[in-house]
mmCIF file of C-alpha atoms in Angstrom:
data_model
loop_
_atom_site.group_PDB
_atom_site.id
_atom_site.type_symbol
_atom_site.label_atom_id
_atom_site.label_comp_id
_atom_site.label_asym_id
_atom_site.label_seq_id
_atom_site.Cartn_x
_atom_site.Cartn_y
_atom_site.Cartn_z
ATOM 1 C CA MET A 24 97.889 -222.971 -52.601
ATOM 2 C CA PRO A 25 101.341 -224.247 -53.619
ATOM 3 C CA LYS A 26 102.548 -223.662 -57.154
ATOM 4 C CA CYS A 27 102.718 -226.725 -59.424
ATOM 5 C CA VAL A 28 105.803 -227.763 -61.414
ATOM 6 C CA LEU A 29 105.411 -230.003 -64.475
ATOM 7 C CA ILE A 30 108.448 -232.303 -64.672
ATOM 8 C CA ILE A 31 109.085 -233.666 -68.172
ATOM 9 C CA ASP A 32 111.748 -236.381 -68.298
ATOM 10 C CA ASP A 33 111.910 -239.790 -69.981
ATOM 11 C CA ASP A 34 113.914 -241.307 -67.093
ATOM 12 C CA PRO A 35 111.490 -242.575 -64.402
ATOM 13 C CA ALA A 36 114.140 -242.468 -61.657
ATOM 14 C CA GLN A 37 115.028 -238.877 -62.529
ATOM 15 C CA ARG A 38 111.318 -237.902 -62.510
ATOM 16 C CA ARG A 39 110.849 -239.412 -59.031
ATOM 17 C CA ILE A 40 114.002 -237.800 -57.626
ATOM 18 C CA LEU A 41 113.063 -234.388 -59.009
ATOM 19 C CA ALA A 42 109.438 -234.705 -57.871
ATOM 20 C CA GLU A 43 110.472 -235.528 -54.307
ATOM 21 C CA ALA A 44 113.073 -232.755 -54.175
ATOM 22 C CA ILE A 45 110.640 -230.194 -55.569
ATOM 23 C CA LYS A 46 107.919 -231.272 -53.128
ATOM 24 C CA ARG A 47 110.383 -230.728 -50.259
ATOM 25 C CA LEU A 48 110.808 -227.161 -51.513
ATOM 26 C CA GLY A 49 107.072 -226.607 -51.044
ATOM 27 C CA PHE A 50 105.772 -227.065 -54.589
ATOM 28 C CA GLU A 51 103.249 -229.509 -55.997
ATOM 29 C CA THR A 52 104.335 -231.618 -58.971
ATOM 30 C CA LYS A 53 102.946 -233.255 -62.088
ATOM 31 C CA THR A 54 105.070 -235.527 -64.235
ATOM 32 C CA ALA A 55 105.208 -236.428 -67.913
ATOM 33 C CA GLU A 56 107.363 -239.201 -69.344
ATOM 34 C CA GLY A 57 107.944 -237.418 -72.625
ATOM 35 C CA GLY A 58 107.169 -234.484 -74.848
ATOM 36 C CA SER A 59 103.939 -235.904 -76.257
ATOM 37 C CA GLN A 60 102.439 -236.470 -72.817
ATOM 38 C CA ALA A 61 103.574 -233.008 -71.696
ATOM 39 C CA ILE A 62 101.903 -231.378 -74.692
ATOM 40 C CA GLU A 63 98.683 -233.267 -73.932
ATOM 41 C CA ILE A 64 98.777 -231.838 -70.408
ATOM 42 C CA MET A 65 99.545 -228.324 -71.656
ATOM 43 C CA GLU A 66 96.684 -228.449 -74.177
ATOM 44 C CA SER A 67 94.186 -229.689 -71.568
ATOM 45 C CA PRO A 68 92.386 -227.834 -68.769
ATOM 46 C CA GLU A 69 95.155 -229.152 -66.454
ATOM 47 C CA ALA A 70 97.509 -226.576 -67.985
ATOM 48 C CA ASP A 71 95.979 -223.893 -65.749
ATOM 49 C CA GLN A 72 97.336 -225.755 -62.704
ATOM 50 C CA VAL A 73 100.917 -225.683 -64.008
ATOM 51 C CA SER A 74 102.992 -222.675 -62.919
ATOM 52 C CA LEU A 75 106.368 -223.809 -64.187
ATOM 53 C CA ILE A 76 107.853 -226.470 -66.468
ATOM 54 C CA LEU A 77 111.076 -228.411 -65.842
ATOM 55 C CA LEU A 78 112.001 -229.869 -69.223
ATOM 56 C CA ASP A 79 114.634 -232.434 -70.198
ATOM 57 C CA LEU A 80 116.121 -231.611 -73.599
ATOM 58 C CA VAL A 81 116.983 -235.152 -74.715
ATOM 59 C CA MET A 82 114.016 -237.530 -74.892
ATOM 60 C CA PRO A 83 113.243 -240.315 -77.357
ATOM 61 C CA ASP A 84 109.710 -239.368 -78.462
ATOM 62 C CA MET A 85 110.158 -235.624 -78.874
ATOM 63 C CA SER A 86 113.135 -233.412 -78.056
ATOM 64 C CA GLY A 87 112.922 -230.636 -75.522
ATOM 65 C CA HIS A 88 113.489 -228.150 -78.344
ATOM 66 C CA GLU A 89 110.389 -229.487 -80.117
ATOM 67 C CA VAL A 90 108.409 -229.198 -76.882
ATOM 68 C CA LEU A 91 109.585 -225.592 -76.446
ATOM 69 C CA ALA A 92 108.511 -224.775 -80.003
ATOM 70 C CA HIS A 93 105.089 -226.333 -79.427
ATOM 71 C CA LEU A 94 104.638 -224.467 -76.121
ATOM 72 C CA LYS A 95 105.387 -221.221 -77.935
ATOM 73 C CA LYS A 96 102.881 -222.141 -80.656
ATOM 74 C CA ILE A 97 100.064 -222.692 -78.119
ATOM 75 C CA ASN A 98 101.067 -219.506 -76.247
ATOM 76 C CA ALA A 99 101.892 -221.272 -72.994
ATOM 77 C CA SER A 100 102.936 -218.575 -70.539
ATOM 78 C CA GLN A 101 104.603 -220.805 -67.955
ATOM 79 C CA PRO A 102 108.340 -220.302 -67.501
ATOM 80 C CA VAL A 103 110.465 -223.266 -68.625
ATOM 81 C CA ILE A 104 113.663 -224.458 -66.972
ATOM 82 C CA VAL A 105 115.597 -226.715 -69.327
ATOM 83 C CA GLN A 106 117.826 -229.488 -68.024
ATOM 84 C CA THR A 107 120.243 -231.725 -69.852
ATOM 85 C CA ALA A 108 123.312 -233.853 -69.284
ATOM 86 C CA ASN A 109 124.951 -232.081 -72.255
ATOM 87 C CA GLY A 110 125.875 -228.767 -70.687
ATOM 88 C CA SER A 111 127.495 -227.042 -73.655
ATOM 89 C CA ILE A 112 127.223 -223.276 -74.062
ATOM 90 C CA ASP A 113 125.626 -223.740 -77.496
ATOM 91 C CA THR A 114 122.896 -225.946 -76.041
ATOM 92 C CA ALA A 115 122.147 -223.377 -73.332
ATOM 93 C CA ILE A 116 122.024 -220.497 -75.821
ATOM 94 C CA GLU A 117 119.770 -222.456 -78.170
ATOM 95 C CA ALA A 118 117.353 -223.316 -75.347
ATOM 96 C CA MET A 119 117.224 -219.733 -74.082
ATOM 97 C CA ARG A 120 116.572 -218.421 -77.593
ATOM 98 C CA ALA A 121 113.748 -220.948 -77.916
ATOM 99 C CA GLY A 122 112.061 -219.511 -74.840
ATOM 100 C CA ALA A 123 113.542 -221.226 -71.792
ATOM 101 C CA SER A 124 113.894 -218.985 -68.759
ATOM 102 C CA ASP A 125 116.809 -220.939 -67.275
ATOM 103 C CA PHE A 126 119.136 -223.849 -67.984
ATOM 104 C CA VAL A 127 120.569 -226.419 -65.567
ATOM 105 C CA VAL A 128 122.982 -229.299 -66.096
ATOM 106 C CA LYS A 129 122.189 -232.790 -64.786
ATOM 107 C CA PRO A 130 122.700 -233.814 -62.119
ATOM 108 C CA VAL A 131 121.519 -230.498 -60.725
ATOM 109 C CA SER A 132 122.210 -229.690 -57.083
ATOM 110 C CA MET A 133 119.144 -229.025 -54.973
ATOM 111 C CA GLU A 134 120.457 -225.558 -54.124
ATOM 112 C CA ARG A 135 120.779 -224.651 -57.813
ATOM 113 C CA LEU A 136 117.370 -226.121 -58.583
ATOM 114 C CA GLU A 137 115.776 -224.144 -55.750
ATOM 115 C CA VAL A 138 117.279 -220.879 -57.030
ATOM 116 C CA SER A 139 116.084 -221.635 -60.579
ATOM 117 C CA LEU A 140 112.568 -222.514 -59.423
ATOM 118 C CA LYS A 141 112.215 -219.411 -57.253
ATOM 119 C CA ASN A 142 113.559 -217.123 -59.991
ATOM 120 C CA ALA A 143 111.218 -218.666 -62.556
ATOM 121 C CA MET A 144 108.266 -218.241 -60.178
ATOM 122 C CA LYS A 145 109.143 -214.555 -59.813
ATOM 123 C CA ILE A 146 109.102 -214.254 -63.609
ATOM 124 C CA GLU A 147 105.722 -216.015 -63.714
ATOM 125 C CA ALA A 148 104.309 -213.678 -61.045
ATOM 126 C CA LEU A 149 105.519 -210.617 -62.955
ATOM 127 C CA THR A 150 104.041 -211.947 -66.203
ATOM 128 C CA VAL A 151 100.666 -212.481 -64.511
ATOM 129 C CA GLU A 152 100.799 -208.975 -63.019
ATOM 130 C CA ILE A 153 101.642 -207.401 -66.401
ATOM 131 C CA SER A 154 98.737 -209.226 -68.100
ATOM 132 C CA ARG A 155 96.424 -208.098 -65.312
ATOM 133 C CA ILE A 156 97.469 -204.474 -65.779
ATOM 134 C CA LYS A 157 96.985 -204.529 -69.580
#
């Protein structure tokens, strides 16, 4: 069964482009138009279907940093790749400290996105294996 990526972005065109690109890489996708909708998904039984989260940092209803903080609070174990048009070093460091596993700058090339997704999936697989062993 293909792994599922939750795409969180307030831009509908960006969500569609990312969803299609990620599907071509062999993953299933779910989309959320903002942080509030994403949190609803991650607090529902649907969260078990999500293997990875692709999160935009700048959204009108709730920032990506707020979403990261909430995911940490509910102990979501899915790796998070953060994306933003503001690719400053400070933004990347802040996102990684908040729990993101990777950081990409929009517009992200499909090659870079593929590498990020595959690396994050490896992290997720290792996390699952470690919890199984405990």
